[in-house]
mmCIF file of C-alpha atoms in Angstrom:
data_model
loop_
_atom_site.group_PDB
_atom_site.id
_atom_site.type_symbol
_atom_site.label_atom_id
_atom_site.label_comp_id
_atom_site.label_asym_id
_atom_site.label_seq_id
_atom_site.Cartn_x
_atom_site.Cartn_y
_atom_site.Cartn_z
ATOM 1 C CA UNK G 7 71.670 53.578 132.719
ATOM 2 C CA UNK G 8 68.663 54.437 134.935
ATOM 3 C CA UNK G 9 67.128 56.629 132.223
ATOM 4 C CA UNK G 10 63.703 58.023 131.357
ATOM 5 C CA UNK G 11 62.466 57.017 127.903
ATOM 6 C CA UNK G 12 60.882 59.628 125.627
ATOM 7 C CA UNK G 13 58.038 58.251 123.496
ATOM 8 C CA UNK G 14 56.833 60.590 120.739
ATOM 9 C CA UNK G 15 55.949 61.009 117.061
ATOM 10 C CA UNK G 16 58.804 62.285 114.892
ATOM 11 C CA UNK G 17 56.699 64.082 112.282
ATOM 12 C CA UNK G 18 55.503 66.797 114.659
ATOM 13 C CA UNK G 19 57.298 65.983 117.932
ATOM 14 C CA UNK G 20 61.038 66.204 117.213
ATOM 15 C CA UNK G 21 61.453 69.772 118.457
ATOM 16 C CA UNK G 22 59.315 69.148 121.534
ATOM 17 C CA UNK G 23 61.201 65.934 122.353
ATOM 18 C CA UNK G 24 64.596 67.621 122.101
ATOM 19 C CA UNK G 25 63.492 70.507 124.329
ATOM 20 C CA UNK G 26 61.966 68.093 126.847
ATOM 21 C CA UNK G 27 65.095 65.945 126.880
ATOM 22 C CA UNK G 28 67.355 68.861 127.748
ATOM 23 C CA UNK G 29 65.034 70.298 130.392
ATOM 24 C CA UNK G 30 64.795 66.868 132.033
ATOM 25 C CA UNK G 31 68.586 66.449 131.956
ATOM 26 C CA UNK G 32 69.025 69.913 133.434
ATOM 27 C CA UNK G 33 66.717 68.803 136.263
ATOM 28 C CA UNK G 34 68.963 65.839 137.012
ATOM 29 C CA UNK G 35 66.873 63.244 135.146
ATOM 30 C CA UNK G 36 68.895 61.133 132.655
ATOM 31 C CA UNK G 37 67.029 60.674 129.370
ATOM 32 C CA UNK G 38 66.985 57.979 126.703
ATOM 33 C CA UNK G 39 66.227 59.914 123.508
ATOM 34 C CA UNK G 40 66.572 58.150 120.179
ATOM 35 C CA UNK G 41 68.004 61.222 118.450
ATOM 36 C CA UNK G 42 70.808 61.187 121.024
ATOM 37 C CA UNK G 43 71.382 57.464 121.342
ATOM 38 C CA UNK G 44 70.737 55.980 117.902
ATOM 39 C CA UNK G 45 72.324 56.758 114.544
ATOM 40 C CA UNK G 46 69.972 57.580 111.627
ATOM 41 C CA UNK G 47 68.045 54.673 110.147
ATOM 42 C CA UNK G 48 67.612 52.688 113.383
ATOM 43 C CA UNK G 49 64.454 54.235 114.842
ATOM 44 C CA UNK G 50 62.603 50.905 114.551
ATOM 45 C CA UNK G 51 65.049 49.462 117.124
ATOM 46 C CA UNK G 52 64.868 52.283 119.654
ATOM 47 C CA UNK G 53 62.622 50.543 122.177
ATOM 48 C CA UNK G 54 64.698 47.353 122.156
ATOM 49 C CA UNK G 55 67.861 49.423 122.684
ATOM 50 C CA UNK G 56 66.197 51.456 125.425
ATOM 51 C CA UNK G 57 64.878 48.466 127.344
ATOM 52 C CA UNK G 58 68.425 47.162 127.563
ATOM 53 C CA UNK G 59 69.534 50.427 129.180
ATOM 54 C CA UNK G 60 67.750 49.914 132.535
ATOM 55 C CA UNK G 61 64.872 52.374 132.236
ATOM 56 C CA UNK G 62 63.608 54.066 135.387
ATOM 57 C CA UNK G 63 60.650 55.856 133.805
ATOM 58 C CA UNK G 64 59.051 57.267 130.688
ATOM 59 C CA UNK G 65 57.437 60.423 129.351
ATOM 60 C CA UNK G 66 54.834 60.079 126.596
ATOM 61 C CA UNK G 67 54.609 63.240 124.484
ATOM 62 C CA UNK G 68 51.182 63.714 122.897
ATOM 63 C CA UNK G 69 51.114 65.713 119.652
ATOM 64 C CA UNK G 70 48.370 65.629 116.989
ATOM 65 C CA UNK G 71 50.294 63.322 114.629
ATOM 66 C CA UNK G 72 50.867 60.666 117.281
ATOM 67 C CA UNK G 73 47.465 59.231 116.341
ATOM 68 C CA UNK G 74 49.208 57.923 113.194
ATOM 69 C CA UNK G 75 52.086 56.208 115.060
ATOM 70 C CA UNK G 76 51.706 52.419 115.049
ATOM 71 C CA UNK G 77 55.101 52.109 116.763
ATOM 72 C CA UNK G 78 54.054 54.174 119.776
ATOM 73 C CA UNK G 79 50.569 52.631 119.982
ATOM 74 C CA UNK G 80 51.470 48.991 119.438
ATOM 75 C CA UNK G 81 55.093 48.636 120.586
ATOM 76 C CA UNK G 82 56.415 51.383 122.824
ATOM 77 C CA UNK G 83 53.377 52.192 124.939
ATOM 78 C CA UNK G 84 52.382 48.569 125.796
ATOM 79 C CA UNK G 85 55.964 47.821 126.849
ATOM 80 C CA UNK G 86 56.215 50.979 128.943
ATOM 81 C CA UNK G 87 52.867 50.361 130.641
ATOM 82 C CA UNK G 88 54.060 46.871 131.546
ATOM 83 C CA UNK G 89 57.091 48.418 133.232
ATOM 84 C CA UNK G 90 54.826 50.887 135.032
ATOM 85 C CA UNK G 91 53.552 48.017 137.158
ATOM 86 C CA UNK G 92 56.803 48.436 139.135
ATOM 87 C CA UNK G 93 56.227 51.148 141.724
ATOM 88 C CA UNK G 94 59.770 52.421 141.148
ATOM 89 C CA UNK G 95 58.989 53.158 137.486
ATOM 90 C CA UNK G 96 57.777 56.730 136.917
ATOM 91 C CA UNK G 97 55.423 57.444 134.008
ATOM 92 C CA UNK G 98 53.980 60.789 132.956
ATOM 93 C CA UNK G 99 52.300 62.325 129.911
ATOM 94 C CA UNK G 100 53.138 65.678 128.362
ATOM 95 C CA UNK G 101 50.674 67.042 125.827
ATOM 96 C CA UNK G 102 50.271 69.977 123.464
ATOM 97 C CA UNK G 103 46.628 69.072 122.666
ATOM 98 C CA UNK G 104 44.097 71.503 124.145
ATOM 99 C CA UNK G 105 40.305 71.305 124.316
ATOM 100 C CA UNK G 106 37.823 73.848 122.979
ATOM 101 C CA UNK G 107 38.301 76.043 126.074
ATOM 102 C CA UNK G 108 42.080 76.217 125.612
ATOM 103 C CA UNK G 109 42.795 73.883 128.533
ATOM 104 C CA UNK G 110 44.644 70.574 128.466
ATOM 105 C CA UNK G 111 42.613 67.872 126.729
ATOM 106 C CA UNK G 112 42.929 65.011 129.226
ATOM 107 C CA UNK G 113 41.039 62.659 126.925
ATOM 108 C CA UNK G 114 43.444 63.011 123.983
ATOM 109 C CA UNK G 115 45.870 60.206 124.980
ATOM 110 C CA UNK G 116 43.090 57.620 125.161
ATOM 111 C CA UNK G 117 41.569 58.787 121.865
ATOM 112 C CA UNK G 118 44.884 58.818 120.029
ATOM 113 C CA UNK G 119 46.518 55.745 121.587
ATOM 114 C CA UNK G 120 43.836 53.413 123.003
ATOM 115 C CA UNK G 121 45.272 50.618 125.136
ATOM 116 C CA UNK G 122 43.201 47.587 126.078
ATOM 117 C CA UNK G 123 42.849 47.375 129.835
ATOM 118 C CA UNK G 124 44.386 50.803 130.437
ATOM 119 C CA UNK G 125 43.056 54.341 130.847
ATOM 120 C CA UNK G 126 45.772 56.876 130.123
ATOM 121 C CA UNK G 127 43.620 59.515 131.797
ATOM 122 C CA UNK G 128 44.610 57.923 135.109
ATOM 123 C CA UNK G 129 48.233 59.045 134.698
ATOM 124 C CA UNK G 130 49.583 62.493 135.496
ATOM 125 C CA UNK G 131 49.304 64.772 132.473
ATOM 126 C CA UNK G 132 51.106 68.078 131.948
ATOM 127 C CA UNK G 133 50.754 70.739 129.268
ATOM 128 C CA UNK G 134 54.084 71.183 127.473
ATOM 129 C CA UNK G 135 53.461 74.088 125.117
ATOM 130 C CA UNK G 136 56.076 76.362 126.749
ATOM 131 C CA UNK G 137 59.488 75.899 128.352
ATOM 132 C CA UNK G 138 57.944 76.808 131.720
ATOM 133 C CA UNK G 139 55.370 74.042 131.360
ATOM 134 C CA UNK G 140 58.052 71.534 130.349
ATOM 135 C CA UNK G 141 60.001 72.578 133.458
ATOM 136 C CA UNK G 142 57.008 71.760 135.659
ATOM 137 C CA UNK G 143 56.874 68.268 134.163
ATOM 138 C CA UNK G 144 60.632 67.870 134.660
ATOM 139 C CA UNK G 145 60.383 69.072 138.238
ATOM 140 C CA UNK G 146 57.775 66.430 139.014
ATOM 141 C CA UNK G 147 59.868 63.685 137.397
ATOM 142 C CA UNK G 148 62.892 64.847 139.407
ATOM 143 C CA UNK G 149 60.857 64.872 142.646
ATOM 144 C CA UNK G 150 59.696 61.307 142.025
ATOM 145 C CA UNK G 151 63.284 60.319 141.293
ATOM 146 C CA UNK G 152 64.758 61.631 144.543
ATOM 147 C CA UNK G 153 62.133 60.184 146.875
ATOM 148 C CA UNK G 154 63.691 57.337 148.836
ATOM 149 C CA UNK G 155 66.977 58.059 147.017
ATOM 150 C CA UNK G 156 68.959 59.414 149.956
ATOM 151 C CA UNK G 157 72.303 57.757 150.700
ATOM 152 C CA UNK G 158 73.568 58.000 154.294
ATOM 153 C CA UNK G 159 71.182 60.880 154.895
ATOM 154 C CA UNK G 160 72.414 62.802 151.850
ATOM 155 C CA UNK G 161 70.982 63.600 148.431
ATOM 156 C CA UNK G 162 73.678 63.130 145.789
ATOM 157 C CA UNK G 163 73.913 65.614 142.907
ATOM 158 C CA UNK G 164 76.414 65.211 140.073
ATOM 159 C CA UNK G 165 76.843 68.213 137.763
ATOM 160 C CA UNK G 166 78.503 68.344 134.361
ATOM 161 C CA UNK G 167 78.116 71.091 131.766
ATOM 162 C CA UNK G 168 80.782 70.103 129.240
ATOM 163 C CA UNK G 169 80.339 66.346 128.779
ATOM 164 C CA UNK G 170 77.912 64.678 126.326
ATOM 165 C CA UNK G 171 74.585 63.455 127.659
ATOM 166 C CA UNK G 172 75.512 59.780 127.373
ATOM 167 C CA UNK G 173 77.055 57.822 130.227
ATOM 168 C CA UNK G 174 75.491 59.742 133.106
ATOM 169 C CA UNK G 175 76.169 58.292 136.573
ATOM 170 C CA UNK G 176 73.506 56.713 138.743
ATOM 171 C CA UNK G 177 73.163 59.716 141.015
ATOM 172 C CA UNK G 178 69.629 60.652 142.085
ATOM 173 C CA UNK G 179 70.249 64.030 140.449
ATOM 174 C CA UNK G 180 72.593 63.718 137.454
ATOM 175 C CA UNK G 181 72.453 67.246 136.040
ATOM 176 C CA UNK G 182 73.561 67.657 132.422
ATOM 177 C CA UNK G 183 73.202 70.863 130.422
ATOM 178 C CA UNK G 184 73.426 71.520 126.720
ATOM 179 C CA UNK G 185 77.131 71.555 125.833
ATOM 180 C CA UNK G 186 78.873 74.568 124.302
ATOM 181 C CA UNK G 187 77.962 75.240 120.693
ATOM 182 C CA UNK G 188 80.511 74.249 118.019
ATOM 183 C CA UNK G 189 83.437 76.653 118.019
ATOM 184 C CA UNK G 190 82.698 77.894 121.549
ATOM 185 C CA UNK G 191 83.632 76.891 125.089
ATOM 186 C CA UNK G 192 80.963 78.635 127.183
ATOM 187 C CA UNK G 193 77.421 77.552 128.126
ATOM 188 C CA UNK G 194 74.898 78.515 125.427
ATOM 189 C CA UNK G 195 71.943 80.705 126.448
ATOM 190 C CA UNK G 196 69.619 77.701 126.113
ATOM 191 C CA UNK G 197 71.578 75.923 128.858
ATOM 192 C CA UNK G 198 70.753 78.750 131.255
ATOM 193 C CA UNK G 199 67.098 78.721 130.201
ATOM 194 C CA UNK G 200 66.953 74.969 130.888
ATOM 195 C CA UNK G 201 68.717 74.970 134.254
ATOM 196 C CA UNK G 202 67.290 78.155 135.800
ATOM 197 C CA UNK G 203 63.958 76.546 136.832
ATOM 198 C CA UNK G 204 65.814 73.533 138.250
ATOM 199 C CA UNK G 205 67.945 75.769 140.449
ATOM 200 C CA UNK G 206 64.793 77.496 141.675
ATOM 201 C CA UNK G 207 63.295 74.088 142.494
ATOM 202 C CA UNK G 208 66.375 72.520 144.077
ATOM 203 C CA UNK G 209 65.512 73.237 147.746
ATOM 204 C CA UNK G 210 62.137 71.540 147.223
ATOM 205 C CA UNK G 211 63.819 68.510 145.683
ATOM 206 C CA UNK G 212 66.163 68.166 148.658
ATOM 207 C CA UNK G 213 63.131 68.334 150.908
ATOM 208 C CA UNK G 214 61.357 65.698 148.770
ATOM 209 C CA UNK G 215 64.307 63.381 149.388
ATOM 210 C CA UNK G 216 63.639 63.715 153.115
ATOM 211 C CA UNK G 217 67.119 65.015 153.944
ATOM 212 C CA UNK G 218 68.855 68.276 154.805
ATOM 213 C CA UNK G 219 72.236 67.423 153.278
ATOM 214 C CA UNK G 220 73.095 67.954 149.596
ATOM 215 C CA UNK G 221 76.310 66.282 148.402
ATOM 216 C CA UNK G 222 77.702 67.756 145.163
ATOM 217 C CA UNK G 223 80.240 66.182 142.814
ATOM 218 C CA UNK G 224 81.280 66.716 139.206
ATOM 219 C CA UNK G 225 82.699 69.679 137.363
ATOM 220 C CA UNK G 226 81.204 72.521 135.391
ATOM 221 C CA UNK G 227 81.539 75.979 133.970
ATOM 222 C CA UNK G 228 82.212 78.136 137.006
ATOM 223 C CA UNK G 229 79.313 80.508 136.368
ATOM 224 C CA UNK G 230 76.862 77.584 136.591
ATOM 225 C CA UNK G 231 78.736 76.159 139.591
ATOM 226 C CA UNK G 232 78.341 79.511 141.380
ATOM 227 C CA UNK G 233 74.626 79.620 140.464
ATOM 228 C CA UNK G 234 74.203 76.096 141.862
ATOM 229 C CA UNK G 235 75.619 77.254 145.172
ATOM 230 C CA UNK G 236 73.359 80.299 145.111
ATOM 231 C CA UNK G 237 70.359 77.954 144.805
ATOM 232 C CA UNK G 238 71.126 76.547 148.281
ATOM 233 C CA UNK G 239 72.564 79.545 150.176
ATOM 234 C CA UNK G 240 73.901 79.300 153.690
ATOM 235 C CA UNK G 241 70.620 80.830 154.884
ATOM 236 C CA UNK G 242 68.631 77.863 153.487
ATOM 237 C CA UNK G 243 69.352 75.660 156.496
ATOM 238 C CA UNK G 244 70.764 72.926 154.276
ATOM 239 C CA UNK G 245 74.119 71.270 154.756
ATOM 240 C CA UNK G 246 76.071 71.220 151.492
ATOM 241 C CA UNK G 247 79.260 69.290 150.832
ATOM 242 C CA UNK G 248 81.267 69.685 147.631
ATOM 243 C CA UNK G 249 83.843 67.152 146.459
ATOM 244 C CA UNK G 250 86.409 67.678 143.705
ATOM 245 C CA UNK G 251 87.345 65.124 141.034
ATOM 246 C CA UNK G 252 90.076 63.754 143.307
ATOM 247 C CA UNK G 253 87.527 62.932 146.020
ATOM 248 C CA UNK G 254 88.536 65.794 148.335
ATOM 249 C CA UNK G 255 85.755 67.425 150.353
ATOM 250 C CA UNK G 256 86.135 71.236 150.359
ATOM 251 C CA UNK G 257 83.284 72.000 152.719
ATOM 252 C CA UNK G 258 84.355 70.671 156.094
ATOM 253 C CA UNK G 259 88.022 71.521 156.547
ATOM 254 C CA UNK G 260 89.408 73.562 159.414
ATOM 255 C CA UNK G 261 92.723 74.718 157.917
ATOM 256 C CA UNK G 262 93.312 78.500 157.785
ATOM 257 C CA UNK G 263 92.720 80.396 154.571
ATOM 258 C CA UNK G 264 95.578 80.556 152.102
ATOM 259 C CA UNK G 265 97.344 83.945 151.886
ATOM 260 C CA UNK G 266 95.726 86.252 149.343
ATOM 261 C CA UNK G 267 96.928 89.349 147.521
ATOM 262 C CA UNK G 268 94.711 92.151 146.239
ATOM 263 C CA UNK G 269 95.551 94.428 143.327
ATOM 264 C CA UNK G 270 93.527 97.450 142.243
ATOM 265 C CA UNK G 271 93.468 98.279 138.536
ATOM 266 C CA UNK G 272 93.629 101.946 137.656
ATOM 267 C CA UNK G 273 90.609 102.947 135.564
ATOM 268 C CA UNK G 274 91.234 106.654 135.262
ATOM 269 C CA UNK G 275 88.548 109.086 136.362
ATOM 270 C CA UNK G 276 85.529 106.763 136.035
ATOM 271 C CA UNK G 277 83.309 107.597 139.002
ATOM 272 C CA UNK G 278 80.175 105.545 138.355
ATOM 273 C CA UNK G 279 79.442 102.000 137.276
ATOM 274 C CA UNK G 280 79.659 98.579 138.898
ATOM 275 C CA UNK G 281 82.609 96.911 140.598
ATOM 276 C CA UNK G 282 84.492 94.133 138.787
ATOM 277 C CA UNK G 283 86.249 91.436 140.840
ATOM 278 C CA UNK G 284 88.593 88.833 139.384
ATOM 279 C CA UNK G 285 89.344 85.776 141.524
ATOM 280 C CA UNK G 286 92.500 84.026 140.320
ATOM 281 C CA UNK G 287 93.130 81.094 142.665
ATOM 282 C CA UNK G 288 94.779 78.459 140.482
ATOM 283 C CA UNK G 289 98.403 77.422 140.201
ATOM 284 C CA UNK G 290 98.919 78.304 136.530
ATOM 285 C CA UNK G 291 99.983 81.538 134.853
ATOM 286 C CA UNK G 292 97.464 84.383 135.245
ATOM 287 C CA UNK G 293 94.989 85.380 132.552
ATOM 288 C CA UNK G 294 95.752 89.021 131.807
ATOM 289 C CA UNK G 295 92.633 89.557 129.703
ATOM 290 C CA UNK G 296 90.666 90.685 132.747
ATOM 291 C CA UNK G 297 92.630 93.922 132.814
ATOM 292 C CA UNK G 298 91.979 94.534 129.124
ATOM 293 C CA UNK G 299 88.295 93.820 129.585
ATOM 294 C CA UNK G 300 87.711 96.218 132.466
ATOM 295 C CA UNK G 301 89.769 98.935 130.794
ATOM 296 C CA UNK G 302 87.524 98.796 127.724
ATOM 297 C CA UNK G 303 84.214 98.626 129.629
ATOM 298 C CA UNK G 304 82.659 100.978 132.159
ATOM 299 C CA UNK G 305 83.467 99.961 135.728
ATOM 300 C CA UNK G 306 83.876 102.187 138.778
ATOM 301 C CA UNK G 307 86.454 99.831 140.269
ATOM 302 C CA UNK G 308 88.278 96.683 139.233
ATOM 303 C CA UNK G 309 90.175 94.479 141.668
ATOM 304 C CA UNK G 310 92.118 91.252 141.292
ATOM 305 C CA UNK G 311 92.196 88.877 144.249
ATOM 306 C CA UNK G 312 95.012 86.366 143.856
ATOM 307 C CA UNK G 313 96.717 83.633 145.790
ATOM 308 C CA UNK G 314 99.918 85.098 147.188
ATOM 309 C CA UNK G 315 101.859 82.055 146.024
ATOM 310 C CA UNK G 316 100.829 80.041 142.969
ATOM 311 C CA UNK G 317 100.401 76.688 144.633
ATOM 312 C CA UNK G 318 97.547 74.205 144.790
ATOM 313 C CA UNK G 319 95.009 75.172 147.418
ATOM 314 C CA UNK G 320 94.356 72.337 149.898
ATOM 315 C CA UNK G 321 90.715 71.290 150.210
ATOM 316 C CA UNK G 322 90.986 71.674 153.987
ATOM 317 C CA UNK G 323 91.328 75.437 153.515
ATOM 318 C CA UNK G 324 88.060 75.664 151.552
ATOM 319 C CA UNK G 325 85.685 76.992 154.255
ATOM 320 C CA UNK G 326 88.112 79.629 155.585
ATOM 321 C CA UNK G 327 89.047 80.689 152.043
ATOM 322 C CA UNK G 328 85.418 81.142 151.007
ATOM 323 C CA UNK G 329 84.688 83.140 154.164
ATOM 324 C CA UNK G 330 87.602 85.460 153.412
ATOM 325 C CA UNK G 331 86.628 85.850 149.757
ATOM 326 C CA UNK G 332 83.041 86.670 150.714
ATOM 327 C CA UNK G 333 84.246 89.317 153.154
ATOM 328 C CA UNK G 334 86.450 90.990 150.567
ATOM 329 C CA UNK G 335 83.842 90.875 147.805
ATOM 330 C CA UNK G 336 81.223 92.319 150.142
ATOM 331 C CA UNK G 337 83.478 95.220 151.105
ATOM 332 C CA UNK G 338 84.277 95.943 147.454
ATOM 333 C CA UNK G 339 80.641 95.775 146.377
ATOM 334 C CA UNK G 340 79.444 98.015 149.225
ATOM 335 C CA UNK G 341 75.848 97.002 148.585
ATOM 336 C CA UNK G 342 76.007 97.370 144.799
ATOM 337 C CA UNK G 343 75.981 94.579 142.178
ATOM 338 C CA UNK G 344 79.366 92.988 141.622
ATOM 339 C CA UNK G 345 80.646 91.622 138.313
ATOM 340 C CA UNK G 346 82.510 88.417 139.108
ATOM 341 C CA UNK G 347 85.198 86.742 136.985
ATOM 342 C CA UNK G 348 86.108 83.311 138.332
ATOM 343 C CA UNK G 349 89.301 81.310 137.942
ATOM 344 C CA UNK G 350 88.964 79.033 140.920
ATOM 345 C CA UNK G 351 88.526 75.340 141.777
ATOM 346 C CA UNK G 352 85.003 74.038 141.076
ATOM 347 C CA UNK G 353 84.146 73.507 144.782
ATOM 348 C CA UNK G 354 85.161 77.085 145.615
ATOM 349 C CA UNK G 355 82.757 78.424 142.971
ATOM 350 C CA UNK G 356 79.871 76.406 144.464
ATOM 351 C CA UNK G 357 80.642 77.335 148.069
ATOM 352 C CA UNK G 358 81.145 81.007 147.216
ATOM 353 C CA UNK G 359 77.745 81.025 145.488
ATOM 354 C CA UNK G 360 76.256 79.771 148.758
ATOM 355 C CA UNK G 361 77.991 82.502 150.745
ATOM 356 C CA UNK G 362 77.013 85.470 148.545
ATOM 357 C CA UNK G 363 73.414 85.350 149.727
ATOM 358 C CA UNK G 364 72.954 89.117 150.028
ATOM 359 C CA UNK G 365 74.675 90.136 146.795
ATOM 360 C CA UNK G 366 73.501 90.558 143.227
ATOM 361 C CA UNK G 367 76.260 89.002 141.105
ATOM 362 C CA UNK G 368 76.859 89.213 137.348
ATOM 363 C CA UNK G 369 78.867 86.184 136.220
ATOM 364 C CA UNK G 370 81.330 85.853 133.342
ATOM 365 C CA UNK G 371 83.023 83.026 131.464
ATOM 366 C CA UNK G 372 86.260 82.968 129.503
ATOM 367 C CA UNK G 373 85.542 82.209 125.833
ATOM 368 C CA UNK G 374 88.773 80.670 124.638
ATOM 369 C CA UNK G 375 87.578 79.209 121.320
ATOM 370 C CA UNK G 376 86.591 82.323 119.397
ATOM 371 C CA UNK G 377 88.703 84.167 116.859
ATOM 372 C CA UNK G 378 89.495 86.662 119.605
ATOM 373 C CA UNK G 379 89.354 85.021 123.074
ATOM 374 C CA UNK G 380 87.410 87.216 125.457
ATOM 375 C CA UNK G 381 85.320 87.343 128.609
ATOM 376 C CA UNK G 382 81.565 87.048 128.000
ATOM 377 C CA UNK G 383 78.764 87.960 130.365
ATOM 378 C CA UNK G 384 76.694 84.895 131.266
ATOM 379 C CA UNK G 385 74.002 85.517 133.865
ATOM 380 C CA UNK G 386 72.925 87.533 136.894
ATOM 381 C CA UNK G 387 72.145 85.664 140.110
ATOM 382 C CA UNK G 388 71.021 86.569 143.597
ATOM 383 C CA UNK G 389 70.920 83.866 146.269
ATOM 384 C CA UNK G 390 67.765 83.606 148.337
ATOM 385 C CA UNK G 391 65.702 85.477 145.766
ATOM 386 C CA UNK G 392 62.081 84.415 145.362
ATOM 387 C CA UNK G 393 61.721 82.561 142.073
ATOM 388 C CA UNK G 394 65.259 81.229 142.098
ATOM 389 C CA UNK G 395 68.764 82.555 142.087
ATOM 390 C CA UNK G 396 69.006 83.150 138.318
ATOM 391 C CA UNK G 397 67.591 86.587 137.549
ATOM 392 C CA UNK G 398 68.532 86.761 133.879
ATOM 393 C CA UNK G 399 70.974 85.438 131.315
ATOM 394 C CA UNK G 400 72.557 86.892 128.188
ATOM 395 C CA UNK G 401 70.792 85.777 124.998
ATOM 396 C CA UNK G 402 72.698 87.690 122.292
ATOM 397 C CA UNK G 403 75.864 85.602 122.123
#
């Protein structure tokens, strides 16, 4: 469905192709990757399968061994170049082959994969020797994808961080991250490494679409949802709407905020350290592990902000609720970093990320699958920061 085909040589390109696939997906570009879509033993059928999946583009990955690939030279590349005649089809080349000066060897594709009537040098080529370089390629593919893709003056973004990569919707930006590792329920560090450059690039992509309205749907780990909001803070000048899985828009309601309660947790005589804030705004029984966590770690203060009555929050109360939460968090932080534990509806996490544009926020996720369920630190974000909202992420999980 509207995917970008990866063409590469398995013998020395498997690792590069997998990394490229996930960085592209994290930039909202659906990918057709044979390792994802075909069972073992069917690689000779991958192009036929891919062509039936409505390709929108292709990335040719040049590695030294690709010179030995008859499949790429004689089957995949001629078919992809034929599709490239359609102006809507986006084609790019990523290469790890450098010249004698250490710069990208622009002549390598034509030497390795000569095509009668074509000069591969004429296509955009990107070095892909590092994750940062792969992200630049992905950013360009995403920019091409969103041009002329606005719907009713809006750019549509669908985010999922738990679902498999297959079956992505036909949204101009269909963001998919690496799923949790086996035996875990939280985003792996690699997911943060993949999506961080996309979040930094998101305002440019909205601009490339020629709109000022970003429309967000889907569902995700709340730390990533918050970081998505932080990528387009209220100071960005963009209009952002967020819709839940029932189709309710949380960003334009005028209902008053729901009543909230605030409970301080006694931490003894600890006088220094950050402030921990737990937002518990769902209609199920509370998670009491927050108290255990803050009591066993060094925090100057720890506060729970709860709905006064455990009932479903109406979407119409979203804007007023987020404004009130931002006010309370700001007062608690008092200019210092805040450690934020979220148990809120997905749209609230996104909208709160937009609103916390002057705060440095450390985000946590609840790991429910481990031998001992616990809160784990995920990432630190700061909306409006040069270079993107994601400052760092935890790598030692």
